[in-house]
Coordinates of C-alpha atoms in Angstrom, one line a residue:
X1 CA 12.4 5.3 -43.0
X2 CA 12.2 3.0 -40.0
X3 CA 10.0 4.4 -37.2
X4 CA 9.7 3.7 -33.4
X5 CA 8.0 0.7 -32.8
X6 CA 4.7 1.6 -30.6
X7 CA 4.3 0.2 -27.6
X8 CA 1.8 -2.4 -26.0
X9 CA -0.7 -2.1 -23.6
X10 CA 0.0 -6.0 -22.4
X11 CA 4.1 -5.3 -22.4
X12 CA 3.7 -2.2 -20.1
X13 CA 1.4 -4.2 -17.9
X14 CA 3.7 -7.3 -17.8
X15 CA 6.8 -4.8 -16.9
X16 CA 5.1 -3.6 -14.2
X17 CA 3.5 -6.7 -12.9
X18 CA 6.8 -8.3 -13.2
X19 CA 8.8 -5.6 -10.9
X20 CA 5.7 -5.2 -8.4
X21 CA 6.2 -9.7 -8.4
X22 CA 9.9 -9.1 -7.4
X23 CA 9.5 -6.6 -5.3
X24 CA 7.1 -8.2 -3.2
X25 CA 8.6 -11.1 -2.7
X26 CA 11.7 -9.6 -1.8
X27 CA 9.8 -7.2 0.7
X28 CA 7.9 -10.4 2.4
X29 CA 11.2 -12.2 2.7
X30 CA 13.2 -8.7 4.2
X31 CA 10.3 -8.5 6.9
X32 CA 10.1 -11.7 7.7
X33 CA 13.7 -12.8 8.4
X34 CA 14.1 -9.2 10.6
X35 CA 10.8 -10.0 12.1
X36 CA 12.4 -13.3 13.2
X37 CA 14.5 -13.3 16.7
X38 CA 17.3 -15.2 16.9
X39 CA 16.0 -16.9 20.0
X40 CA 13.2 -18.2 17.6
X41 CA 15.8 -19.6 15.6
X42 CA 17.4 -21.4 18.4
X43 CA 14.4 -22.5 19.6
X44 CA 13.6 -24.4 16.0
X45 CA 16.9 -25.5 15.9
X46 CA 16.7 -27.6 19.3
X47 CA 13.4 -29.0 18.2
X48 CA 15.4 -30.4 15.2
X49 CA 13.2 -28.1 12.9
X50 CA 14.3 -29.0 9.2
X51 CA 15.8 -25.9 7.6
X52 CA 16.5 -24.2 11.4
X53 CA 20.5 -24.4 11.0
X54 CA 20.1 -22.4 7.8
X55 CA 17.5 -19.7 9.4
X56 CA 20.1 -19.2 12.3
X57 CA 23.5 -19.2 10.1
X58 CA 21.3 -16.4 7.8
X59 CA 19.9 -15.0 11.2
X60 CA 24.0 -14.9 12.6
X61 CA 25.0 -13.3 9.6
X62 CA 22.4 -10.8 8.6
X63 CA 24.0 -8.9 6.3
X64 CA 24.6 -11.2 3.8
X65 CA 20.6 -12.5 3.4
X66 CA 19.8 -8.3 4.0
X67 CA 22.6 -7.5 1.1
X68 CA 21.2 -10.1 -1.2
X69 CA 17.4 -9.5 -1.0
X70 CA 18.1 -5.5 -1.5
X71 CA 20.1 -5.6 -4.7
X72 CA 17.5 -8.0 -6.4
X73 CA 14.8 -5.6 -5.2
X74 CA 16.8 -2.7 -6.1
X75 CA 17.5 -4.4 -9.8
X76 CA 13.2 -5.1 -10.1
X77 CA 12.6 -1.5 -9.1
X78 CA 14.7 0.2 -10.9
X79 CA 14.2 -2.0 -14.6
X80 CA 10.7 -2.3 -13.6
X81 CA 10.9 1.7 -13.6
X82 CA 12.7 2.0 -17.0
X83 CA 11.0 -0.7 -18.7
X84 CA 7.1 0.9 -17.7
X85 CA 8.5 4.1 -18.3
X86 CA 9.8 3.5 -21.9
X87 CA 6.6 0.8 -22.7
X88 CA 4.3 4.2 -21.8
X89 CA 6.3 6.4 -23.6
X90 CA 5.7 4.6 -26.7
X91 CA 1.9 4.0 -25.8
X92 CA 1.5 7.4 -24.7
X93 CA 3.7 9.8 -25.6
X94 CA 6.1 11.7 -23.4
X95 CA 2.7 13.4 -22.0
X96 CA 1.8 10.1 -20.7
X97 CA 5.1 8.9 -18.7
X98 CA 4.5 11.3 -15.4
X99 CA 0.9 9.9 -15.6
X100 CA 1.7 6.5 -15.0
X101 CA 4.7 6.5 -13.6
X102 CA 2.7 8.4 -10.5
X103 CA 0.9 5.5 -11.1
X104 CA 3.5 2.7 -11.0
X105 CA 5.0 4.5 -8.2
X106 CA 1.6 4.3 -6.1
X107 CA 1.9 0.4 -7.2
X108 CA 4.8 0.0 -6.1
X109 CA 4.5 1.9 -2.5
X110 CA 1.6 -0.1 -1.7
X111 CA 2.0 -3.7 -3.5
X112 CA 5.5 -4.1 -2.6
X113 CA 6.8 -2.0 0.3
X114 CA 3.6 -1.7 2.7
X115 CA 1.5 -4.7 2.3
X116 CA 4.6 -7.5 1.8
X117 CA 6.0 -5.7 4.5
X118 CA 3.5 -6.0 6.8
X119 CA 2.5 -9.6 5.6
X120 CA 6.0 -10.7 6.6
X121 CA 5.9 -9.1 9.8
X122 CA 2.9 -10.3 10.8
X123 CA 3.4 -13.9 9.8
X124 CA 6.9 -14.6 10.0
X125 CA 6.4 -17.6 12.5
X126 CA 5.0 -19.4 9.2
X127 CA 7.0 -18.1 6.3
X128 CA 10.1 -17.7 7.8
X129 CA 11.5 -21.5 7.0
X130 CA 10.1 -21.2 3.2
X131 CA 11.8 -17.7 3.6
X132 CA 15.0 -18.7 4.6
X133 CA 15.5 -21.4 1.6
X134 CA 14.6 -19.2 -0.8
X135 CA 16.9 -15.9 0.5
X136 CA 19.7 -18.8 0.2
X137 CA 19.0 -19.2 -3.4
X138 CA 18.7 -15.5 -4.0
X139 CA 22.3 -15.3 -2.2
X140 CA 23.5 -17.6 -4.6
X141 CA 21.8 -15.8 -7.7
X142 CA 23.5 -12.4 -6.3
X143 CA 26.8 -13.7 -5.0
X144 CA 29.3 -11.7 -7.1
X145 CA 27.4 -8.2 -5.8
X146 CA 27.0 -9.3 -2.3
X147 CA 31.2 -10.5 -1.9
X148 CA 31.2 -7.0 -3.5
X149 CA 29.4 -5.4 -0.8
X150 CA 30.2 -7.1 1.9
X151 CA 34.3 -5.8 1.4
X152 CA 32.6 -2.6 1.2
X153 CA 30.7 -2.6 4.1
X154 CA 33.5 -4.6 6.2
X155 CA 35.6 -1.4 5.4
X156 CA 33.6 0.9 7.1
X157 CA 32.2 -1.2 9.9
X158 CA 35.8 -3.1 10.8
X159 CA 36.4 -0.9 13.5
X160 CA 33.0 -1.7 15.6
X161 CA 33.1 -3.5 18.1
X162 CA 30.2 -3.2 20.2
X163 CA 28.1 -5.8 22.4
X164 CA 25.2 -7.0 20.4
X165 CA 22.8 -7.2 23.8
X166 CA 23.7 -4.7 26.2
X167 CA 22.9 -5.5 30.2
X168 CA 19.7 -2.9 29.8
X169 CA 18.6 -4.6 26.5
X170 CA 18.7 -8.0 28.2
X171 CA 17.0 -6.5 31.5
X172 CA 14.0 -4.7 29.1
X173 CA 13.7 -8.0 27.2
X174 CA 12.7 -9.5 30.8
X175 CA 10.4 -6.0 31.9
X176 CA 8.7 -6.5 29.1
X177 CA 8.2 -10.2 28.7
X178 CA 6.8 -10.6 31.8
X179 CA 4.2 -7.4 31.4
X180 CA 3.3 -9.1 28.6
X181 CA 2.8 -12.7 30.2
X182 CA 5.6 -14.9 27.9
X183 CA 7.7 -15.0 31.4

């Protein structure tokens, strides 16, 4: 008679390390490249800034970067999730799951929605060339789901045809960059 083999302390931890990893880095690289005007872009891109052209192509099509970085997050989360889940269930018993997945849910909350988030927003100036290489490569490693979503979302959006900066928008922009001193 085979029984269930019992979990590890070190696995559990490594699950959950490994999803909280993911997750951060794909929260740090979401803020940052919204963080990021597109006038900031252009900007970098007339100073001959290396890696500017692919900031603004991601910046001028934002769905595809936004798509990509949200399915690998949703993939860490959601294994990370099944794999802590299980790994404690083994360790401790179906008593023990609600226990730490509280836990791993407080982890994940903090170490990789508020503090990546507001790392990137705060310093996207810096990490938004670094960002934008590696949101290419995560494009490429999620390609097949984000031409999948993509025709999705092109389906219900295909009919919106809207101004992307109204008059107002443009005349606020001004307002407030001269309160503020930048004009």
């Amino acid at each position: 008679m085979t029984s269930e083999p019992e979990g590890t302390f070190s696995l559990l931890i490594a699950y959950a390390f490994f999803a909280i990893g993911i997750s951060f880095l794909c929260s740090v690289l979401e803020a940052t490249l919204l963080s990021t005007p597109i006038t900031f872009a252009n900007m970098l891109e007339e100073q001959d800034t290396k890696g500017a052209k692919k900031l603004k192509h991601l910046k001028s099509n934002i769905d595809r970067p936004i798509s990509a970085i949200l399915i690998l997050n949703t993939i860490a989360n959601t294994a990370g999730a099944s794999l802590v889940g299980s790994e404690a269930g083994r360790i401790f018993g179906s008593t023990g799951v609600g226990v730490v997945s509280a836990i791993f849910t407080l982890c994940v909350l903090t170490f990789s929605e508020i503090i990546p988030k507001t790392i990137g927003s705060t310093y996207w100036r810096v990490l938004v060339i670094p960002a934008s290489r590696i949101i290419q490569g995560l494009i490429y490693l999620t390609w097949p789901l984000v031409w999948l979503v993509e025709k999705m979302t092109r389906l219900i959006s295909k009919n919106n045809d809207t101004t992307s900066v109204s008059r107002e928008e443009v005349a606020a922009m001004v307002s407030t960059g001269t309160e503020e001193g930048v004009i």
